[in-house]
Tab-separated table of C-alpha atoms in Angstrom:
chain	number	residue	atom	x	y	z
A	1	MET	CA	-12.930	1.410	-47.598
A	2	ALA	CA	-13.922	-2.412	-47.615
A	3	TYR	CA	-14.388	-3.730	-44.703
A	4	ASP	CA	-12.304	-6.488	-44.785
A	5	GLU	CA	-9.742	-4.092	-45.611
A	6	ILE	CA	-10.518	-1.866	-42.169
A	7	LEU	CA	-10.036	-4.967	-39.894
A	8	LYS	CA	-6.490	-5.515	-41.868
A	9	ASN	CA	-5.829	-1.574	-40.788
A	10	LEU	CA	-6.637	-2.793	-37.547
A	11	LYS	CA	-3.672	-2.768	-34.971
A	12	GLN	CA	-4.334	-5.988	-33.090
A	13	THR	CA	-3.829	-6.224	-29.389
A	14	PRO	CA	-1.900	-8.302	-28.241
A	15	PRO	CA	-3.005	-11.041	-25.768
A	16	ARG	CA	-2.232	-10.406	-21.988
A	17	GLU	CA	-0.232	-12.555	-19.929
A	18	LEU	CA	-0.450	-13.719	-16.394
A	19	ASN	CA	1.339	-10.848	-14.716
A	20	ASP	CA	1.624	-8.030	-17.148
A	21	HIS	CA	-0.397	-6.054	-14.723
A	22	ILE	CA	-0.360	-6.605	-10.861
A	23	LEU	CA	-2.871	-4.838	-8.998
A	24	VAL	CA	-1.339	-5.013	-5.152
A	25	ILE	CA	-3.848	-4.635	-2.821
A	26	ASP	CA	-2.854	-3.346	1.134
A	27	ALA	CA	-5.297	-5.390	2.643
A	28	MET	CA	-5.333	-3.893	6.591
A	29	ASN	CA	-5.231	-0.406	5.224
A	30	MET	CA	-8.625	-1.097	3.029
A	31	LEU	CA	-10.568	-3.025	5.735
A	32	ILE	CA	-9.847	-0.517	8.404
A	33	ARG	CA	-10.445	2.147	6.424
A	34	SER	CA	-14.355	0.515	5.347
A	35	PHE	CA	-14.781	-0.879	9.322
A	36	SER	CA	-13.816	3.181	10.540
A	37	LEU	CA	-16.533	4.833	7.965
A	38	LEU	CA	-19.530	2.296	6.959
A	39	LYS	CA	-21.785	2.076	9.700
A	40	ALA	CA	-23.762	-1.039	7.591
A	41	MET	CA	-25.304	-3.634	9.763
A	42	ASN	CA	-26.952	-6.713	9.193
A	43	PRO	CA	-31.116	-7.996	9.757
A	44	SER	CA	-29.232	-9.178	12.895
A	45	GLY	CA	-27.605	-6.105	13.750
A	46	ALA	CA	-24.324	-7.151	13.483
A	47	HIS	CA	-22.022	-4.342	12.090
A	48	ILE	CA	-20.556	-5.481	8.159
A	49	GLY	CA	-19.590	-2.413	6.976
A	50	GLY	CA	-15.529	-3.338	7.490
A	51	LEU	CA	-16.492	-6.854	4.912
A	52	VAL	CA	-18.787	-4.932	3.163
A	53	GLY	CA	-16.648	-1.512	2.042
A	54	PHE	CA	-13.711	-3.642	1.406
A	55	LEU	CA	-15.300	-5.783	-1.477
A	56	ARG	CA	-17.144	-2.795	-2.688
A	57	SER	CA	-13.496	-0.985	-2.863
A	58	LEU	CA	-11.833	-4.327	-4.337
A	59	GLY	CA	-14.145	-4.325	-6.823
A	60	TYR	CA	-14.322	-0.629	-7.924
A	61	VAL	CA	-10.164	-0.876	-8.064
A	62	THR	CA	-10.292	-4.044	-10.297
A	63	ARG	CA	-12.678	-2.759	-12.463
A	64	ILE	CA	-11.329	0.801	-13.018
A	65	PHE	CA	-7.473	-1.129	-13.341
A	66	ASP	CA	-8.333	-4.055	-15.021
A	67	PRO	CA	-5.279	-6.041	-14.160
A	68	THR	CA	-4.147	-9.754	-15.176
A	69	ARG	CA	-3.360	-10.574	-11.321
A	70	VAL	CA	-4.598	-9.128	-8.459
A	71	VAL	CA	-2.910	-9.828	-4.738
A	72	VAL	CA	-4.420	-8.902	-1.133
A	73	VAL	CA	-1.796	-8.659	0.927
A	74	TRP	CA	-2.541	-9.058	5.171
A	75	ASP	CA	-0.413	-8.048	7.719
A	76	GLY	CA	1.086	-11.334	9.293
A	77	LYS	CA	0.931	-11.442	13.549
A	78	GLY	CA	3.954	-10.320	14.932
A	79	GLY	CA	4.394	-8.157	11.866
A	80	SER	CA	5.604	-4.841	13.450
A	81	GLY	CA	8.365	-6.874	15.429
A	82	ASN	CA	11.493	-6.275	13.446
A	83	ARG	CA	10.580	-2.631	13.545
A	84	LYS	CA	9.609	-2.294	17.176
A	85	ASN	CA	13.220	-4.151	18.121
A	86	ILE	CA	14.451	-0.925	16.393
A	87	ASP	CA	12.183	1.365	18.083
A	88	PRO	CA	9.795	0.300	20.596
A	89	ASN	CA	7.530	3.370	20.151
A	90	TYR	CA	7.339	2.399	16.637
A	91	LYS	CA	3.037	2.308	15.665
A	92	ALA	CA	2.447	2.509	20.030
A	93	GLN	CA	-0.430	4.692	19.763
A	94	ARG	CA	-2.001	1.995	17.562
A	95	ALA	CA	-2.928	0.063	20.677
A	96	THR	CA	-4.595	2.422	22.289
A	97	ALA	CA	-6.492	4.339	19.806
A	98	ARG	CA	-10.086	3.679	18.694
A	99	ILE	CA	-10.806	2.970	15.017
A	100	THR	CA	-14.468	4.006	14.777
A	101	HIS	CA	-15.807	6.943	16.437
A	102	TRP	CA	-20.017	7.021	16.352
A	103	GLY	CA	-20.593	4.736	19.636
A	104	LEU	CA	-21.238	1.208	18.240
A	105	TYR	CA	-18.262	-0.449	20.038
A	106	ASP	CA	-18.329	0.455	24.048
A	107	THR	CA	-15.089	-0.607	24.594
A	108	ARG	CA	-11.777	-0.943	22.166
A	109	GLU	CA	-11.588	-4.275	23.184
A	110	GLU	CA	-14.955	-4.981	22.056
A	111	GLU	CA	-14.482	-2.979	18.734
A	112	GLN	CA	-11.009	-5.077	18.069
A	113	GLU	CA	-12.875	-8.548	18.459
A	114	ALA	CA	-15.466	-6.942	15.710
A	115	LEU	CA	-12.397	-5.798	13.475
A	116	ILE	CA	-10.875	-9.530	13.757
A	117	GLY	CA	-13.844	-11.066	13.127
A	118	GLN	CA	-14.541	-9.373	9.784
A	119	LEU	CA	-11.086	-9.892	8.660
A	120	TYR	CA	-11.412	-13.546	9.058
A	121	ARG	CA	-14.537	-13.689	7.126
A	122	THR	CA	-13.143	-11.149	4.344
A	123	MET	CA	-10.779	-13.496	3.716
A	124	ASP	CA	-13.260	-16.152	3.312
A	125	TYR	CA	-15.046	-14.195	0.488
A	126	LEU	CA	-11.727	-13.402	-1.145
A	127	GLU	CA	-11.244	-17.691	-1.551
A	128	CYS	CA	-14.006	-17.582	-3.826
A	129	LEU	CA	-12.805	-14.777	-6.017
A	130	PRO	CA	-9.667	-14.995	-8.856
A	131	LEU	CA	-7.142	-13.591	-6.740
A	132	GLN	CA	-4.117	-14.550	-4.495
A	133	GLN	CA	-3.780	-13.519	-0.459
A	134	ILE	CA	-0.478	-13.561	1.406
A	135	VAL	CA	-0.199	-13.407	4.811
A	136	MET	CA	3.255	-14.083	6.639
A	137	GLU	CA	4.179	-14.313	10.297
A	138	LYS	CA	6.151	-11.434	11.389
A	139	LEU	CA	5.912	-9.639	8.325
A	140	GLU	CA	4.274	-6.416	7.510
A	141	ALA	CA	2.294	-5.705	4.309
A	142	ASP	CA	4.469	-2.887	3.099
A	143	ASP	CA	7.384	-5.588	3.320
A	144	ILE	CA	5.858	-8.292	1.124
A	145	ILE	CA	4.224	-5.450	-1.194
A	146	ALA	CA	7.215	-3.735	-1.731
A	147	TYR	CA	9.623	-7.015	-2.563
A	148	LEU	CA	6.654	-8.062	-4.731
A	149	ALA	CA	6.504	-4.560	-6.587
A	150	LYS	CA	9.934	-4.492	-7.322
A	151	GLN	CA	10.671	-8.071	-8.514
A	152	ALA	CA	7.634	-7.401	-11.122
A	153	SER	CA	8.877	-3.981	-12.117
A	154	GLY	CA	12.659	-5.745	-12.405
A	155	ASN	CA	10.792	-7.733	-14.928
A	156	ASN	CA	9.405	-5.121	-16.704
A	157	LYS	CA	5.787	-5.625	-15.517
A	158	LYS	CA	2.833	-2.675	-14.502
A	159	VAL	CA	2.202	-3.016	-10.717
A	160	THR	CA	-0.571	-0.754	-8.951
A	161	ILE	CA	-0.856	-0.383	-5.496
A	162	VAL	CA	-3.544	0.362	-3.585
A	163	SER	CA	-2.882	1.963	-0.510
A	164	SER	CA	-3.075	5.471	1.642
A	165	ASP	CA	0.371	4.840	3.149
A	166	LYS	CA	2.302	7.454	2.137
A	167	ASP	CA	5.137	4.865	2.420
A	168	PHE	CA	4.427	3.374	-1.000
A	169	LEU	CA	5.411	6.538	-2.653
A	170	GLN	CA	9.061	6.334	-2.634
A	171	LEU	CA	8.777	3.078	-4.879
A	172	VAL	CA	6.992	4.615	-7.941
A	173	ASN	CA	9.055	4.137	-10.876
A	174	LYS	CA	8.004	3.720	-14.850
A	175	ASN	CA	7.049	0.409	-13.686
A	176	ILE	CA	5.266	0.789	-10.210
A	177	GLU	CA	2.304	3.096	-9.494
A	178	VAL	CA	0.494	4.176	-6.371
A	179	TYR	CA	-3.255	4.663	-6.160
A	180	ALA	CA	-4.755	6.609	-3.032
A	181	PRO	CA	-8.301	5.654	-2.793
A	182	VAL	CA	-8.897	8.502	0.108
A	183	LYS	CA	-7.489	10.888	-2.473
A	184	LYS	CA	-8.946	8.839	-5.758
A	185	LYS	CA	-5.910	9.535	-7.574
A	186	THR	CA	-2.963	7.266	-9.084
A	187	PHE	CA	0.452	8.403	-8.487
A	188	THR	CA	2.963	7.770	-11.207
A	189	VAL	CA	6.322	8.987	-12.344
A	190	ASP	CA	4.550	11.486	-13.995
A	191	ASN	CA	2.964	13.552	-11.168
A	192	ILE	CA	4.287	12.131	-8.017
A	193	VAL	CA	6.899	14.997	-8.305
A	194	GLU	CA	4.002	17.659	-7.836
A	195	GLU	CA	2.624	15.620	-4.806
A	196	ILE	CA	6.029	14.906	-2.477
A	197	LYS	CA	8.279	17.892	-4.018
A	198	VAL	CA	11.278	15.531	-4.130
A	199	LEU	CA	11.922	12.539	-6.192
A	200	PRO	CA	10.566	8.906	-5.212
A	201	GLU	CA	13.726	7.989	-4.743
A	202	ASN	CA	14.613	10.440	-2.304
A	203	TYR	CA	11.254	10.546	-0.296
A	204	ASN	CA	12.457	8.237	2.506
A	205	ILE	CA	15.465	10.901	3.234
A	206	VAL	CA	12.918	14.114	3.479
A	207	LYS	CA	10.718	11.479	5.388
A	208	ALA	CA	13.572	10.640	7.298
A	209	LEU	CA	13.962	13.940	8.775
A	210	LEU	CA	10.466	15.306	8.959
A	211	GLY	CA	8.822	11.997	10.838
A	212	ASP	CA	5.826	10.473	10.259
A	213	ASN	CA	2.838	10.591	12.867
A	214	SER	CA	1.185	7.561	11.886
A	215	ASP	CA	3.563	5.473	12.635
A	216	ASN	CA	4.843	7.591	16.053
A	217	LEU	CA	7.812	8.291	14.311
A	218	PRO	CA	8.744	12.241	15.612
A	219	GLY	CA	10.998	14.265	12.785
A	220	ILE	CA	13.466	17.238	13.385
A	221	LYS	CA	11.205	20.094	15.496
A	222	GLY	CA	11.479	23.088	13.494
A	223	LEU	CA	12.349	21.765	9.897
A	224	GLY	CA	9.814	21.777	6.889
A	225	ILE	CA	9.552	20.605	3.451
A	226	LYS	CA	10.548	24.282	2.160
A	227	THR	CA	13.906	24.302	4.324
A	228	ILE	CA	14.686	21.152	3.052
A	229	LEU	CA	13.981	22.091	-0.718
A	230	SER	CA	15.979	24.700	-0.049
A	231	GLU	CA	19.068	23.543	1.834
A	232	TRP	CA	18.751	20.260	-0.450
A	233	LYS	CA	18.054	20.848	-3.934
A	234	SER	CA	19.339	18.081	-5.328
A	235	PHE	CA	16.795	15.782	-4.071
A	236	THR	CA	14.314	17.071	-6.788
A	237	TRP	CA	16.703	15.926	-9.151
A	238	ASP	CA	19.466	13.657	-8.224
A	239	SER	CA	18.473	10.126	-7.902
A	240	LEU	CA	21.385	8.814	-6.265
A	241	ALA	CA	21.340	11.477	-3.010
A	242	SER	CA	21.620	9.825	0.243
A	243	LEU	CA	21.333	10.450	3.660
A	244	GLN	CA	25.320	11.296	3.709
A	245	ASN	CA	24.501	14.507	1.723
A	246	VAL	CA	22.716	15.637	4.610
A	247	TRP	CA	24.775	15.217	6.959
A	248	ASP	CA	27.511	16.917	4.935
A	249	HIS	CA	25.778	19.685	3.941
A	250	CYS	CA	24.903	20.155	7.803
A	251	GLU	CA	28.890	20.034	8.684
A	252	THR	CA	29.777	22.117	5.872
A	253	GLN	CA	26.947	24.912	7.077
A	254	LEU	CA	27.737	24.866	11.080
A	255	ASP	CA	31.969	25.742	9.894
A	256	GLY	CA	29.889	28.755	8.543
A	257	GLU	CA	29.810	32.343	9.941
A	258	LYS	CA	25.755	32.483	11.439
A	259	PRO	CA	24.591	29.129	10.776
A	260	LYS	CA	21.280	28.190	10.923
A	261	LYS	CA	19.900	26.571	14.236
A	262	ILE	CA	18.168	23.786	12.169
A	263	PHE	CA	21.724	22.190	11.117
A	264	ALA	CA	22.617	21.985	14.684
A	265	LYS	CA	19.599	20.296	15.849
A	266	ILE	CA	19.831	17.744	12.639
A	267	ILE	CA	23.354	16.500	13.802
A	268	HIS	CA	22.462	16.236	17.507
A	269	GLU	CA	19.550	14.135	16.443
A	270	TRP	CA	20.870	12.180	13.848
A	271	ASP	CA	20.518	8.496	15.548
A	272	ARG	CA	16.860	9.959	15.207
A	273	VAL	CA	17.423	10.311	11.781
A	274	GLU	CA	18.695	7.349	10.880
A	275	LYS	CA	16.302	5.022	12.626
A	276	ASN	CA	13.481	6.463	10.963
A	277	TYR	CA	14.957	6.062	7.741
A	278	GLU	CA	15.815	2.732	8.612
A	279	LEU	CA	12.027	2.372	9.415
A	280	MET	CA	10.552	3.454	6.335
A	281	ASN	CA	12.949	2.150	3.984
A	282	LEU	CA	11.192	-0.271	1.573
A	283	HIS	CA	13.641	-0.477	-0.833
A	284	THR	CA	16.036	-2.555	1.082
A	285	SER	CA	14.309	-6.315	1.608
A	286	VAL	CA	13.982	-7.691	5.037
A	287	LEU	CA	12.446	-10.766	4.092
A	288	ASP	CA	14.501	-14.096	4.050
A	289	ASN	CA	15.062	-16.756	1.037
A	290	SER	CA	12.016	-18.655	1.961
A	291	GLU	CA	9.917	-15.680	2.298
A	292	LYS	CA	10.913	-14.401	-0.925
A	293	ASN	CA	10.618	-17.860	-2.761
A	294	THR	CA	6.799	-18.138	-1.221
A	295	ILE	CA	5.783	-14.846	-2.646
A	296	LEU	CA	7.354	-15.778	-6.187
A	297	ASP	CA	5.623	-18.576	-5.957
A	298	ILE	CA	2.038	-17.354	-5.460
A	299	ILE	CA	2.883	-14.790	-8.124
A	300	LYS	CA	3.918	-17.743	-10.918
A	301	SER	CA	0.917	-19.718	-9.562
A	302	PRO	CA	-2.066	-19.949	-11.911
A	303	ILE	CA	-5.587	-17.803	-11.310
A	304	PRO	CA	-8.236	-19.684	-8.937
A	305	ASP	CA	-11.833	-19.913	-10.465
A	306	LEU	CA	-14.610	-17.519	-9.961
A	307	GLN	CA	-16.555	-19.376	-7.538
A	308	THR	CA	-20.270	-17.609	-7.316
A	309	GLY	CA	-21.962	-19.974	-6.066
A	310	ALA	CA	-19.764	-20.354	-2.810
A	311	PHE	CA	-19.724	-15.987	-2.356
A	312	LEU	CA	-23.330	-16.312	-2.539
A	313	ARG	CA	-23.746	-18.996	-0.034
A	314	LEU	CA	-21.559	-16.594	2.317
A	315	LEU	CA	-23.563	-13.562	1.410
A	316	ASP	CA	-26.640	-16.072	2.636
A	317	GLN	CA	-24.958	-17.117	6.050
A	318	ASP	CA	-24.430	-13.490	6.661
A	319	LYS	CA	-27.605	-12.362	6.218
A	320	ILE	CA	-26.204	-9.860	3.678
A	321	GLU	CA	-28.657	-8.573	0.702
A	322	GLY	CA	-25.623	-8.131	-1.713
A	323	VAL	CA	-22.290	-6.152	-1.801
A	324	THR	CA	-23.981	-3.676	-4.231
A	325	LYS	CA	-27.967	-3.860	-5.562
A	326	ASN	CA	-26.561	-6.145	-8.372
A	327	THR	CA	-24.081	-8.767	-6.735
A	328	GLU	CA	-24.028	-10.846	-9.639
A	329	GLY	CA	-22.790	-8.182	-12.086
A	330	TRP	CA	-20.533	-7.220	-9.432
A	331	LEU	CA	-18.841	-10.345	-9.488
A	332	GLU	CA	-18.642	-9.712	-13.174
A	333	ASN	CA	-15.567	-7.294	-12.465
A	334	PHE	CA	-13.156	-10.224	-11.771
A	335	ARG	CA	-14.453	-12.476	-14.892
A	336	GLY	CA	-11.737	-10.946	-16.971
A	337	LEU	CA	-8.825	-12.484	-14.478
A	338	THR	CA	-9.798	-16.060	-15.280
A	339	THR	CA	-9.474	-15.368	-19.196
A	340	VAL	CA	-5.827	-14.096	-18.636
A	341	ILE	CA	-3.093	-16.324	-20.814
A	342	LYS	CA	-1.713	-18.814	-18.605
């Protein structure tokens, strides 16, 4: 076959548009993980693990997912306030917990000061890359990410959320996937039920019953996933299931001759279940119209330029030899973002 005939037979790949595939980064999740695990220091003896680890992780996911836009979302000041109004114990344990466990920082206050310093410096570096950052006062990153993802999905665009926070698994659908960096696994509609045992639409019901230790939300003692799957089999196939199904089943069973004790426990602690559901629900947006419009404006805006020189100057100022052994090559991970059709 002649060369020109081969070319004619090749399927043309349509040019990619700006929001065809949005990579959304849960920024504090990525920063804290890097800060806690990497002991990297610069020549002056300053800890830079959070900063360098964040940048390496960002470059990695940008390379493997090849998105058309990258959005890095930070928790805003007082972001957990809305949920603390519902339950004052929400994330209460984080106020005293240490992040690192290898003796670099003498006190939690010293550790927090270093983390905040690396956070702001990370944001400086990100300003040099072809991506957008979002931080909004009194909003948690979860709520911003959920709204952004659902809006893009509603427009039939692909979204990849990068986070080890399992709350995002409730959002998985044909357009939204979640990459869990610790497991190095991407959860999609094809494998999500294998992971969480129920439809993603029903995952929040399960978490409301079981609680979430990472957010300091207690569940129903004595209740496990096996019992839930046995008593509410429809959670594996009925996308319209609700908390009301749980209540109704418990009431029905309590009217029987020998009801299991767990049903009475669930009814007795129903307020707790409802609170958990409200706190962990990412399908109902808490954003006001102004906040929603701000997010929509950001994802409609052009991609910033890649500022290689400015990025390298920051590394020099911080006495960091490089993000990797070949920093300029690492920066090329982001070059493709500048070639997408506007």
